[in-house]
CSV table of N, CA and C in Angstrom, one decimal:
chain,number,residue,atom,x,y,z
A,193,UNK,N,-8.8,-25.3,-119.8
A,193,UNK,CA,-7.8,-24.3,-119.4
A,193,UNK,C,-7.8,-24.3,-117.8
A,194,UNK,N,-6.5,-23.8,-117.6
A,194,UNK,CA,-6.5,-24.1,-115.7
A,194,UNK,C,-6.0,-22.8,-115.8
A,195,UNK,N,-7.0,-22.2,-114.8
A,195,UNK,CA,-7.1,-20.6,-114.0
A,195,UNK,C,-6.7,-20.6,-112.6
A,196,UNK,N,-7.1,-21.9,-112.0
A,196,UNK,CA,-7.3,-22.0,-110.7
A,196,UNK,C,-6.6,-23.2,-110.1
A,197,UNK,N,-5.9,-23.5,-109.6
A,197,UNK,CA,-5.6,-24.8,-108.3
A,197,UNK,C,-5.6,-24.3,-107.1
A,198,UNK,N,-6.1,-26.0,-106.2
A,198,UNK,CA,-6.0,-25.8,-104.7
A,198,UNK,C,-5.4,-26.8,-104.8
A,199,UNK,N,-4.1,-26.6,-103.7
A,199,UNK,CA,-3.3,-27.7,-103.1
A,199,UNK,C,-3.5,-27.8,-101.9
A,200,UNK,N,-3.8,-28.5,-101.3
A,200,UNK,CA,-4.0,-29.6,-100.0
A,200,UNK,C,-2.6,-30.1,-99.7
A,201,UNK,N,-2.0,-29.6,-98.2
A,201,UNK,CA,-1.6,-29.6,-97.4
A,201,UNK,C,-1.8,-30.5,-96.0
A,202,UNK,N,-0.9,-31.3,-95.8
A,202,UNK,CA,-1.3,-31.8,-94.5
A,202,UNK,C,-0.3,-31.2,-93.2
A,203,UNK,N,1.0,-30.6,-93.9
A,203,UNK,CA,2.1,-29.2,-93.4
A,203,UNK,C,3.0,-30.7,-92.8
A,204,UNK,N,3.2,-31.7,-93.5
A,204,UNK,CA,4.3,-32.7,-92.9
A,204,UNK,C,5.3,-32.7,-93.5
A,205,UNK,N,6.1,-33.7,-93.4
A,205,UNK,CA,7.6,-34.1,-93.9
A,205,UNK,C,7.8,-33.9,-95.9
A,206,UNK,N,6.5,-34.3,-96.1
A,206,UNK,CA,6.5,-33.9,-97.5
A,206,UNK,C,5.6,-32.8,-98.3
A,207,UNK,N,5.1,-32.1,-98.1
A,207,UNK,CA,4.6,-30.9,-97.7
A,207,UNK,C,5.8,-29.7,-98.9
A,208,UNK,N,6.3,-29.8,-98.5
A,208,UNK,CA,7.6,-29.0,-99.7
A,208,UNK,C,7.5,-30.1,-101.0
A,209,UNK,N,7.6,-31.1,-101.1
A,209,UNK,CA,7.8,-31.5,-102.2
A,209,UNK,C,6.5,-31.5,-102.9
A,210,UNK,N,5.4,-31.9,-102.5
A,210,UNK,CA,4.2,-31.0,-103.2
A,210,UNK,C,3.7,-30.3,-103.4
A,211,UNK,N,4.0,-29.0,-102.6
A,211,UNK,CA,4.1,-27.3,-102.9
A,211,UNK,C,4.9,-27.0,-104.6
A,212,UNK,N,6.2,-27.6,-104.2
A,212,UNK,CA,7.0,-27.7,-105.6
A,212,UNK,C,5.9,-27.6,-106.9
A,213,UNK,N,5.4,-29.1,-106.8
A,213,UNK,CA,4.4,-29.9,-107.7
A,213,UNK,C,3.7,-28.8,-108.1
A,214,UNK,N,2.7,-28.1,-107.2
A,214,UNK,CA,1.8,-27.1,-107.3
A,214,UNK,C,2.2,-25.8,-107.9
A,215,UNK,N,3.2,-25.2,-107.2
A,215,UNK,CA,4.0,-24.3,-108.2
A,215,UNK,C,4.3,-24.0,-109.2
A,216,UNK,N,4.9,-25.4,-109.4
A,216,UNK,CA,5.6,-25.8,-111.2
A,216,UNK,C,4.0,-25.8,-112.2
A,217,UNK,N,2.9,-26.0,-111.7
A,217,UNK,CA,2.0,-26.5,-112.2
A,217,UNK,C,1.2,-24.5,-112.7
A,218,UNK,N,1.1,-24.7,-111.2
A,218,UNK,CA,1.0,-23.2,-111.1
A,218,UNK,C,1.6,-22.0,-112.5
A,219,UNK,N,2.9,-21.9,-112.3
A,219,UNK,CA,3.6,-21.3,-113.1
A,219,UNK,C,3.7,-21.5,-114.3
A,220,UNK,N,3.0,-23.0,-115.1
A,220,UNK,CA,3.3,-23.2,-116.2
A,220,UNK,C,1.9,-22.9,-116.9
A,221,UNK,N,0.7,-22.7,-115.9
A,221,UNK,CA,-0.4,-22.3,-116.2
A,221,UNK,C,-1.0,-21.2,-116.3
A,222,UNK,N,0.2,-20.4,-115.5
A,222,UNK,CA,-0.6,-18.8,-115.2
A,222,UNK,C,-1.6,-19.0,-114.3
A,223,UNK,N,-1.8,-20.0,-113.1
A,223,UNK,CA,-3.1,-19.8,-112.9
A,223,UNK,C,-3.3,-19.7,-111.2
A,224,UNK,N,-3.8,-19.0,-110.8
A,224,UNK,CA,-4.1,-18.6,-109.0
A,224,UNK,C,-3.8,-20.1,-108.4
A,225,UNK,N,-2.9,-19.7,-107.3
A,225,UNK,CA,-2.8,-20.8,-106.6
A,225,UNK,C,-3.6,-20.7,-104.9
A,226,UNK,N,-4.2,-21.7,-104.4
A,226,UNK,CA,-5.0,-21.6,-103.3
A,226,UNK,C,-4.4,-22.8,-102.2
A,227,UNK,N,-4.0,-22.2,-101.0
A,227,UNK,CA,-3.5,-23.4,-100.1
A,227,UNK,C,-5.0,-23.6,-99.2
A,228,UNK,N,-5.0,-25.1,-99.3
A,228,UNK,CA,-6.1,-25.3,-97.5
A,228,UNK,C,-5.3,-26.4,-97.0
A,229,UNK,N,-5.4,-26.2,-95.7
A,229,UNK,CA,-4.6,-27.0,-94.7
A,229,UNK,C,-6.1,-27.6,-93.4
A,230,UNK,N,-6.1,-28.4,-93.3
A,230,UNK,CA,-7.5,-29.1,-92.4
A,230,UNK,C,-7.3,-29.7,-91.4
A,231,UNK,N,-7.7,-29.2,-90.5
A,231,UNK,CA,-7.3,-29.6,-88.8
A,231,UNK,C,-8.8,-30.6,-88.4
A,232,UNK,N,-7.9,-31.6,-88.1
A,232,UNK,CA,-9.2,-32.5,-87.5
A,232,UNK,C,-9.7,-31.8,-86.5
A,233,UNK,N,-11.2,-32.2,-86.0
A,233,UNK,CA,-12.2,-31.3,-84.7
A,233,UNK,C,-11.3,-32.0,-83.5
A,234,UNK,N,-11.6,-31.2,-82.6
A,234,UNK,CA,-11.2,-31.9,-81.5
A,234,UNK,C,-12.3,-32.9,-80.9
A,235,UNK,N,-11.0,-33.6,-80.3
A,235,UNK,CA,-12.1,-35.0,-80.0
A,235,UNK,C,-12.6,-35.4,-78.6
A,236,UNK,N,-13.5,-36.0,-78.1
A,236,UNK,CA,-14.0,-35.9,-76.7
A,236,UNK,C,-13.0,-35.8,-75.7
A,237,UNK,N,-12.1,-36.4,-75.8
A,237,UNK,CA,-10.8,-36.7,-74.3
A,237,UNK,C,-10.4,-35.7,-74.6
A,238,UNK,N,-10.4,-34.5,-75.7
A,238,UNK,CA,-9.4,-33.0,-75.7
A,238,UNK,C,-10.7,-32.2,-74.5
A,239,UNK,N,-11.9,-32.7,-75.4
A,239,UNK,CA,-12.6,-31.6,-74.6
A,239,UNK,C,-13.2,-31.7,-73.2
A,240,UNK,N,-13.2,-33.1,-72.6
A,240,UNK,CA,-13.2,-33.2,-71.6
A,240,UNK,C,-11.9,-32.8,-70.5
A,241,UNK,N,-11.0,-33.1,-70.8
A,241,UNK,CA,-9.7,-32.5,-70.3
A,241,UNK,C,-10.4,-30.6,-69.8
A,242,UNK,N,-10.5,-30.3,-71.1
A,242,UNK,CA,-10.6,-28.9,-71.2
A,242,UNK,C,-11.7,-28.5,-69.8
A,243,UNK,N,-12.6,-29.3,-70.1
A,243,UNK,CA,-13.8,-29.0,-69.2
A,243,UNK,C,-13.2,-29.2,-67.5
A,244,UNK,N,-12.3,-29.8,-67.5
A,244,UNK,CA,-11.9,-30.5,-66.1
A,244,UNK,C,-11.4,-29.1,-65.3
A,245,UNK,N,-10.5,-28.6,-66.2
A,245,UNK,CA,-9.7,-27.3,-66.0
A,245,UNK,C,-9.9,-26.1,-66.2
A,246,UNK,N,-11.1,-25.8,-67.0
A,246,UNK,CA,-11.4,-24.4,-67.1
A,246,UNK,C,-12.9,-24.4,-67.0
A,247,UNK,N,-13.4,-23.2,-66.4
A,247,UNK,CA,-14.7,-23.2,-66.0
A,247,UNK,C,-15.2,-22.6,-67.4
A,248,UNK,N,-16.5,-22.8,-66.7
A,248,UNK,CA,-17.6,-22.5,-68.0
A,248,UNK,C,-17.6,-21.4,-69.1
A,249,UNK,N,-17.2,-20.2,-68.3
A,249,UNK,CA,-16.9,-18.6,-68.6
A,249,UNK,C,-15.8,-19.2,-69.7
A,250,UNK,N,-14.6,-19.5,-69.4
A,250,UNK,CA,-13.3,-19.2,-70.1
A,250,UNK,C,-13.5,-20.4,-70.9
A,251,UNK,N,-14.2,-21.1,-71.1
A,251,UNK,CA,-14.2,-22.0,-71.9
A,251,UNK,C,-15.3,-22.4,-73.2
A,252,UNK,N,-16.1,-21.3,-72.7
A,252,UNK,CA,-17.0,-20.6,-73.8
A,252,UNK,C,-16.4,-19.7,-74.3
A,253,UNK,N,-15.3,-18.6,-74.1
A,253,UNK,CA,-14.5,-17.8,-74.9
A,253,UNK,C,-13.8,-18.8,-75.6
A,254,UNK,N,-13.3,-19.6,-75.1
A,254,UNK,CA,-12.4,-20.6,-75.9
A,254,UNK,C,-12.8,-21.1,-77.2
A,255,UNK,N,-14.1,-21.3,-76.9
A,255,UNK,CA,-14.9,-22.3,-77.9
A,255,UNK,C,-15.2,-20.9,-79.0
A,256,UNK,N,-15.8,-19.8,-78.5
A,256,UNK,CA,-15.9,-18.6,-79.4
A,256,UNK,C,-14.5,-18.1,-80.1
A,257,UNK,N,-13.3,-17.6,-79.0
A,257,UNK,CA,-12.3,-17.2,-80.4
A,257,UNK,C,-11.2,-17.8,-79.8
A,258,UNK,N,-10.9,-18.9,-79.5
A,258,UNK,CA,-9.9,-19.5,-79.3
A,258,UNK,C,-9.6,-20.0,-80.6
A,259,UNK,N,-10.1,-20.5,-80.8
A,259,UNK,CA,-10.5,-21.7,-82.3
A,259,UNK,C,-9.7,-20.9,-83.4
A,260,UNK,N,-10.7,-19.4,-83.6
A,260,UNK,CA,-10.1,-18.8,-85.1
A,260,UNK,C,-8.9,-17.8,-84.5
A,261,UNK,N,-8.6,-18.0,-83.6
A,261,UNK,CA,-6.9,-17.3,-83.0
A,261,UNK,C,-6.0,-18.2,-83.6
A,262,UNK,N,-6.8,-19.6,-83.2
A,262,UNK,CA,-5.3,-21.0,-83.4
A,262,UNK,C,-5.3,-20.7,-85.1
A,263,UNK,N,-6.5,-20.8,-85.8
A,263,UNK,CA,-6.3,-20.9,-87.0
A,263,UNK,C,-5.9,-19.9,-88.0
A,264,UNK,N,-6.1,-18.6,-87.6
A,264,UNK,CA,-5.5,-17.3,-88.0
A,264,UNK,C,-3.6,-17.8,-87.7
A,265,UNK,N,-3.2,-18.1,-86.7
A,265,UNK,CA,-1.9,-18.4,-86.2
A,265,UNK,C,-1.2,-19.4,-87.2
A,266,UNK,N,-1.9,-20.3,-87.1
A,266,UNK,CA,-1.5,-21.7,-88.2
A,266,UNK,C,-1.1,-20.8,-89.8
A,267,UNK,N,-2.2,-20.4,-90.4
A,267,UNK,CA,-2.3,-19.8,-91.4
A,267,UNK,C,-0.9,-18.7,-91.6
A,268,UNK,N,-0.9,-18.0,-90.9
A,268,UNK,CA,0.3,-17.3,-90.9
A,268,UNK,C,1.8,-17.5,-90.9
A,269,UNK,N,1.1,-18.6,-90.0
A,269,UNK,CA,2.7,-19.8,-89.8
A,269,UNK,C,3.4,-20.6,-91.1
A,270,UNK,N,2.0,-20.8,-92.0
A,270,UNK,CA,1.8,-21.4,-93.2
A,270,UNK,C,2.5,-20.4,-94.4
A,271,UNK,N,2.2,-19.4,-94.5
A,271,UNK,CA,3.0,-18.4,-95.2
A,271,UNK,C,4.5,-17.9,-95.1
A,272,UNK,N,4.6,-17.8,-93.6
A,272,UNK,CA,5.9,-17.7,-93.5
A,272,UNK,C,7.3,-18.7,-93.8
A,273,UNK,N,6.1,-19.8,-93.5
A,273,UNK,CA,7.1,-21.4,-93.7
A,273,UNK,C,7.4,-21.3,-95.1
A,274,UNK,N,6.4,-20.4,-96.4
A,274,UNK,CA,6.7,-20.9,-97.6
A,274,UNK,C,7.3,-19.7,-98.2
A,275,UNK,N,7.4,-18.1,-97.7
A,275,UNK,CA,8.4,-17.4,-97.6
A,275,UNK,C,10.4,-18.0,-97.3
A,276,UNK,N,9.9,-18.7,-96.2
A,276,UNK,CA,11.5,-19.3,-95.7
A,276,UNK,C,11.7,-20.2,-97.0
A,277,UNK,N,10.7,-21.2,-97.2
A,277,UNK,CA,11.4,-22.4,-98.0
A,277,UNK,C,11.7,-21.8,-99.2
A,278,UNK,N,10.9,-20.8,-99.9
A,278,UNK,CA,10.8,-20.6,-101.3
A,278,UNK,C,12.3,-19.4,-101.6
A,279,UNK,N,12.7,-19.2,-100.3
A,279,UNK,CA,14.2,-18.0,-100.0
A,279,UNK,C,14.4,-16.9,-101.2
A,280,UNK,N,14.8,-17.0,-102.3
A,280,UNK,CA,15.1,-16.4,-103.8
A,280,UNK,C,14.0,-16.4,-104.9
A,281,UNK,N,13.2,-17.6,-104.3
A,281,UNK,CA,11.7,-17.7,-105.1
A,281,UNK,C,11.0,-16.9,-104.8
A,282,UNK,N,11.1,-15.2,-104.3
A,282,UNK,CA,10.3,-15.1,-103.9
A,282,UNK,C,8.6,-14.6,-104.8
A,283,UNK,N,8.8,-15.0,-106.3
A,283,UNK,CA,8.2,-14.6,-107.0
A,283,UNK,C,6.9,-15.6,-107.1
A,284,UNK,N,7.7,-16.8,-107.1
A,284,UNK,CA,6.3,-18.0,-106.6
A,284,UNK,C,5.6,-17.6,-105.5
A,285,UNK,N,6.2,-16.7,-104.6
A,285,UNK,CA,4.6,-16.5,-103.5
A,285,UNK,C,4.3,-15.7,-103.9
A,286,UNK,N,4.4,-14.6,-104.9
A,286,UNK,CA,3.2,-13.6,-105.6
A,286,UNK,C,1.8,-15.0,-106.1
A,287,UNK,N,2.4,-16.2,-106.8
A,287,UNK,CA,1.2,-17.1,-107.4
A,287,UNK,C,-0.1,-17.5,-105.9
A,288,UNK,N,0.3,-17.4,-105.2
A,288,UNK,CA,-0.7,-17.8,-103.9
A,288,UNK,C,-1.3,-16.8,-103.2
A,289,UNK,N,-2.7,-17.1,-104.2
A,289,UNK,CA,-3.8,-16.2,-103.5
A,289,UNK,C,-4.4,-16.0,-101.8
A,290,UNK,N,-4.2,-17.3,-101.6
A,290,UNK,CA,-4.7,-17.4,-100.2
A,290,UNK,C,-4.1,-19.1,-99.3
A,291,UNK,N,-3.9,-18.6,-98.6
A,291,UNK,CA,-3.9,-19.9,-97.4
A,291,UNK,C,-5.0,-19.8,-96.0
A,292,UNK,N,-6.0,-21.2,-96.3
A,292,UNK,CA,-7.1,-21.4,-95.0
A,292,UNK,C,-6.4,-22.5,-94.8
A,293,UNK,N,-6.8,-22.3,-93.2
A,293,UNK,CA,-7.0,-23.2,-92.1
A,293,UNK,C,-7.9,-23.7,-91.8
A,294,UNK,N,-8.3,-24.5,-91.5
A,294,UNK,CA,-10.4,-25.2,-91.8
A,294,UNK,C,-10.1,-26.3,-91.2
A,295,UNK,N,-10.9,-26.5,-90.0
A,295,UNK,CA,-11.4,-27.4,-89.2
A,295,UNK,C,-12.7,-28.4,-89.7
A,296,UNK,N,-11.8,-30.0,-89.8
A,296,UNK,CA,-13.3,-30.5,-90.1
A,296,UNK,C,-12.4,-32.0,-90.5
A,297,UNK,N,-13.7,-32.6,-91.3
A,297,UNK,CA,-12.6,-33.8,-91.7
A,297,UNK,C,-11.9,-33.6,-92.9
A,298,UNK,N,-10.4,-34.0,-93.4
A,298,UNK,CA,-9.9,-33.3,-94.1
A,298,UNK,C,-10.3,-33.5,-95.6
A,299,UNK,N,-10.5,-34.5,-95.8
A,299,UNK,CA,-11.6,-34.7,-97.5
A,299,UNK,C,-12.8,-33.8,-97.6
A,300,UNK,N,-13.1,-33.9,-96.6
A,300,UNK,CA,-14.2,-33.3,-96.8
A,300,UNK,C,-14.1,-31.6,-96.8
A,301,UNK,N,-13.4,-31.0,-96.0
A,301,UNK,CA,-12.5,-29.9,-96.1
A,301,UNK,C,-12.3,-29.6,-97.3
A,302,UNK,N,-11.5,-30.1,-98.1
A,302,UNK,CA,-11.1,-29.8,-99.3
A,302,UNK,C,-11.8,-30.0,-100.4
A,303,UNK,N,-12.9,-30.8,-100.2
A,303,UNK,CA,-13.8,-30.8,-101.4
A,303,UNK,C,-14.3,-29.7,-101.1
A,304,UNK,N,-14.8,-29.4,-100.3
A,304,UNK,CA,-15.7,-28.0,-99.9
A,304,UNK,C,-14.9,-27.1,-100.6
A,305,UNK,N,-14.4,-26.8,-100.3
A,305,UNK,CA,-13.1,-25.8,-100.1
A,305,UNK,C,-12.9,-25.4,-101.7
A,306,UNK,N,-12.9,-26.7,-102.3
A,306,UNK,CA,-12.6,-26.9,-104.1
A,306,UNK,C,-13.8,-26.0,-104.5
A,307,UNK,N,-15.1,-26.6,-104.1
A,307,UNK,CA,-16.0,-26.5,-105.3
A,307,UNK,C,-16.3,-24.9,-104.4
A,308,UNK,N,-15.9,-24.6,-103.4
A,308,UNK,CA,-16.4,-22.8,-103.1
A,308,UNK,C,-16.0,-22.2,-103.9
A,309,UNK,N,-14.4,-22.7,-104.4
A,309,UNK,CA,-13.5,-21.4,-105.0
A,309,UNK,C,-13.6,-21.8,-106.4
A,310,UNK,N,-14.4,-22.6,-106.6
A,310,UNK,CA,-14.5,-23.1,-108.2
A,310,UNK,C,-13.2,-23.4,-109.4
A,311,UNK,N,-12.2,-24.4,-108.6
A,311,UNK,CA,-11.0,-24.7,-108.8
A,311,UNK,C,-10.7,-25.8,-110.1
A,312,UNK,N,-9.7,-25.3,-111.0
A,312,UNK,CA,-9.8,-26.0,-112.2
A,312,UNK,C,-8.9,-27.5,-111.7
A,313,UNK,N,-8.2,-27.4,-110.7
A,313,UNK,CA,-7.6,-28.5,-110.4
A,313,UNK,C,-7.4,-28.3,-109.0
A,314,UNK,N,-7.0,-29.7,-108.6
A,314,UNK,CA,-6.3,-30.1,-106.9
A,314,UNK,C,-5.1,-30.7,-106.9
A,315,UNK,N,-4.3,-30.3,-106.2
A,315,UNK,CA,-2.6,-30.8,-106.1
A,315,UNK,C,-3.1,-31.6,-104.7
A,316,UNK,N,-2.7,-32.8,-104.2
A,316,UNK,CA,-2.7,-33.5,-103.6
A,316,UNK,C,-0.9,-34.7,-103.8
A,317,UNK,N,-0.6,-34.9,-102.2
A,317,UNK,CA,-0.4,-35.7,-102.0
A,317,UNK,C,-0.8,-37.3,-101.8
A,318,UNK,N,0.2,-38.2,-102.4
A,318,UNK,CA,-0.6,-39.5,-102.2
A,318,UNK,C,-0.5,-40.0,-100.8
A,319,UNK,N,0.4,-39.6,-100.0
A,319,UNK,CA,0.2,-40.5,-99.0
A,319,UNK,C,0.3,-39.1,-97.7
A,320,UNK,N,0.2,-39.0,-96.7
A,320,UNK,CA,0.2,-37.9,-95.3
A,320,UNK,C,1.5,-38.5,-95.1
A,321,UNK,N,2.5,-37.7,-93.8
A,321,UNK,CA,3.5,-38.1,-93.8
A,321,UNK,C,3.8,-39.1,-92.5
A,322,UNK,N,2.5,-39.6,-92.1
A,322,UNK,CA,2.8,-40.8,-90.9
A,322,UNK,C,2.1,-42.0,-91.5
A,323,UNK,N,1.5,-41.7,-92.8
A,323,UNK,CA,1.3,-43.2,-93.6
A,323,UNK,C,2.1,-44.2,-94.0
A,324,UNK,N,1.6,-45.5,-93.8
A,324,UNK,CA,1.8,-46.7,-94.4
A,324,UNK,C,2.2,-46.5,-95.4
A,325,UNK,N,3.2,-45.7,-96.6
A,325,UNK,CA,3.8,-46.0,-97.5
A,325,UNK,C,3.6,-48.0,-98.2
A,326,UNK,N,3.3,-48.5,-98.0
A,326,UNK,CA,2.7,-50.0,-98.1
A,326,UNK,C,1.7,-49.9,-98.7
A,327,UNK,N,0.5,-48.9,-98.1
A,327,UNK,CA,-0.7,-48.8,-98.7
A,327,UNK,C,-0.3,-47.8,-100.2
A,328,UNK,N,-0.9,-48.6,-101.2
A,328,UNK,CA,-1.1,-47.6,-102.4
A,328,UNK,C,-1.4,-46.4,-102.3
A,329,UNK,N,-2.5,-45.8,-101.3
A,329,UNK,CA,-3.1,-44.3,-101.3
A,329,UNK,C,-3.4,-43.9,-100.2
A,330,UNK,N,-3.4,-42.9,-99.7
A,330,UNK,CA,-4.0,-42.6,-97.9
A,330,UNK,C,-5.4,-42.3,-98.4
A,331,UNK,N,-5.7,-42.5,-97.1
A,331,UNK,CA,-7.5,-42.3,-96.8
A,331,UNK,C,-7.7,-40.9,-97.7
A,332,UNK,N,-6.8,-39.9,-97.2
A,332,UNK,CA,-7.4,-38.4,-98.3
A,332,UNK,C,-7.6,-38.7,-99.2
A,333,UNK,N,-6.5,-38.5,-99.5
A,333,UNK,CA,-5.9,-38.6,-101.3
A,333,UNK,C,-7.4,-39.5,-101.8
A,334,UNK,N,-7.7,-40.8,-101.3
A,334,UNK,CA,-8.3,-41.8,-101.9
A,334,UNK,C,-9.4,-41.3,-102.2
A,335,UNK,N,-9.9,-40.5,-101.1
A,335,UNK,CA,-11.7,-40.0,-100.8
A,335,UNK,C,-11.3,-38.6,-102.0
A,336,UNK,N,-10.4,-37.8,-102.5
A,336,UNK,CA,-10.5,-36.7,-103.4
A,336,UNK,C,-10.5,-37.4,-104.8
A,337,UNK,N,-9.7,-38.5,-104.7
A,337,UNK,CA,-9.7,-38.7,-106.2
A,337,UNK,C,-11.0,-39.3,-106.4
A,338,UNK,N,-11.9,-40.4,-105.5
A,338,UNK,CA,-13.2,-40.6,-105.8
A,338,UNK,C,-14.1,-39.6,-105.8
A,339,UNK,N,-14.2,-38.7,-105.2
A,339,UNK,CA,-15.6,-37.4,-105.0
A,339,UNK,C,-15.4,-36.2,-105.5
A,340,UNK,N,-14.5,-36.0,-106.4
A,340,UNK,CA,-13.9,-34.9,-106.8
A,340,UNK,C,-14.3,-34.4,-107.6
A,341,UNK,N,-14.7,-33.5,-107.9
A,341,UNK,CA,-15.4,-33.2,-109.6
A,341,UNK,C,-14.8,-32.3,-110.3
A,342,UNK,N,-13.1,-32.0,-109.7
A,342,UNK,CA,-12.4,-31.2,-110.5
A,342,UNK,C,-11.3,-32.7,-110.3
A,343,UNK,N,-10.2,-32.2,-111.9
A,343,UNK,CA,-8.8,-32.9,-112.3
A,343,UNK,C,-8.5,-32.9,-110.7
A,344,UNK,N,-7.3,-34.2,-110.5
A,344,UNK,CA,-6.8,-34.0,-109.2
A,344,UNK,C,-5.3,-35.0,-109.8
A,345,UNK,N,-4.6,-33.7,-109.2
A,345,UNK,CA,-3.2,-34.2,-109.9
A,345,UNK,C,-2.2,-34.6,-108.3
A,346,UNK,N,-2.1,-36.1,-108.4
A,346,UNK,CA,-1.7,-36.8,-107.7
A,346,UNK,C,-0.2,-36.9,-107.4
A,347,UNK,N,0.6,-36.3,-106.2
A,347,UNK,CA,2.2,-36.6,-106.1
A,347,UNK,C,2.3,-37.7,-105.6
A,348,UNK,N,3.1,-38.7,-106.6
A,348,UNK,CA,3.3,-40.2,-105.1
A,348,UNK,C,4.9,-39.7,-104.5
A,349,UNK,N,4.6,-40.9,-103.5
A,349,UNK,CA,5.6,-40.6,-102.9
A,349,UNK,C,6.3,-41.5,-102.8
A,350,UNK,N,6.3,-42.4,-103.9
A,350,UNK,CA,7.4,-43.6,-104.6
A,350,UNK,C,8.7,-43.4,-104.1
A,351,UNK,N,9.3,-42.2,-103.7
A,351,UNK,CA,10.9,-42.1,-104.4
A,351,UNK,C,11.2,-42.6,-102.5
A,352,UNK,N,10.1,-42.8,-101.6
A,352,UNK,CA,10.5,-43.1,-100.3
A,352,UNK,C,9.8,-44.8,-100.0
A,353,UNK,N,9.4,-45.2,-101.6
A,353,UNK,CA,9.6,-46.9,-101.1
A,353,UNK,C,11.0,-47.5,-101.9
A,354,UNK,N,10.8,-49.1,-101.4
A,354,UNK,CA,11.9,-49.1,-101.9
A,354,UNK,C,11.7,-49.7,-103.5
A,355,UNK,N,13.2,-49.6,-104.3
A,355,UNK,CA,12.7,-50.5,-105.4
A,355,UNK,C,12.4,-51.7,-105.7
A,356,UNK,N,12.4,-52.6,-104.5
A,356,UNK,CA,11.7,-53.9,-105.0
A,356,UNK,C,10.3,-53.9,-105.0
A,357,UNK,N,9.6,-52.7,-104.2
A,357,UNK,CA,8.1,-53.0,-104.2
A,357,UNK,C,7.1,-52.7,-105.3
A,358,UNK,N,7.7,-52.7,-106.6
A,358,UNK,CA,6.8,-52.5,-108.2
A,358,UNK,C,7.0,-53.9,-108.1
């Protein structure tokens, strides 16, 4: 029985057409829906920049609540985006218990993420929306369907190759 899904978001070009997925999945299950969205860390050239231009003081606030400002903001941003798209649906956002923002690597993000909330399934996209469509599976997708220890229900994104490539 499915009580529970997390859908994984990367918030790109196809991002709505997996929410869909999740929804429909959602609604036919009865069962809580959970968004996580995963922001890579920042990486040395961000932080050295940072260090160049802000002294110690303001840049230790930064590092304390700069971080859960951006992701409190994202998050919010995340809701509203699926208020707008969902327009007359507004009954599909009663199914979404929660949307995080989580900093880290993004597989690994979501597996965490899965096995905290004790989720009977994962909606996932197969490919992010700056991927090689060429390659069969993006790096995510690939690392959730190997490490996963919940169902992980796969959207391809077939309908943007072309037909000669089966």
């Amino acid at each position: 029985m499915i009580r529970s899904i997390l859908y994984a978001t990367d918030l790109g070009l196809y991002a709505s057409y997996v929410l869909q997925h999740a929804l429909a999945m959602s609604r036919s299950f009865k069962a809580d829906l959970y968004v996580v969205h995963a922001v890579e860390p920042m990486g040395l050239f961000a932080e050295s920049v940072l260090q160049t231009y802000l002294d110690e003081e303001t840049l230790g606030e930064l590092r304390r609540n700069g971080l859960s400002t951006v992701m409190a903001s994202i998050e919010q941003r995340v809701l509203e985006g699926f208020r707008d798209e969902l327009g007359d649906g507004q009954q599909d956002l009663q199914l979404i218990r929660a949307v995080r923002v989580l900093q880290g690597d993004p597989p690994a993000v979501i597996l965490e993420e899965a096995q905290k909330l004790g989720v009977d399934l994962l909606v996932v996209g197969s490919h992010s929306h700056g991927a090689d469509l060429a390659v069969p599976l993006g790096r995510t997708a690939a690392r959730i369907v190997q490490l996963s220890e919940a169902p992980v229900y796969l959207v391809p994104m077939l309908q943007h190759r072309g037909h000669g490539d089966l």
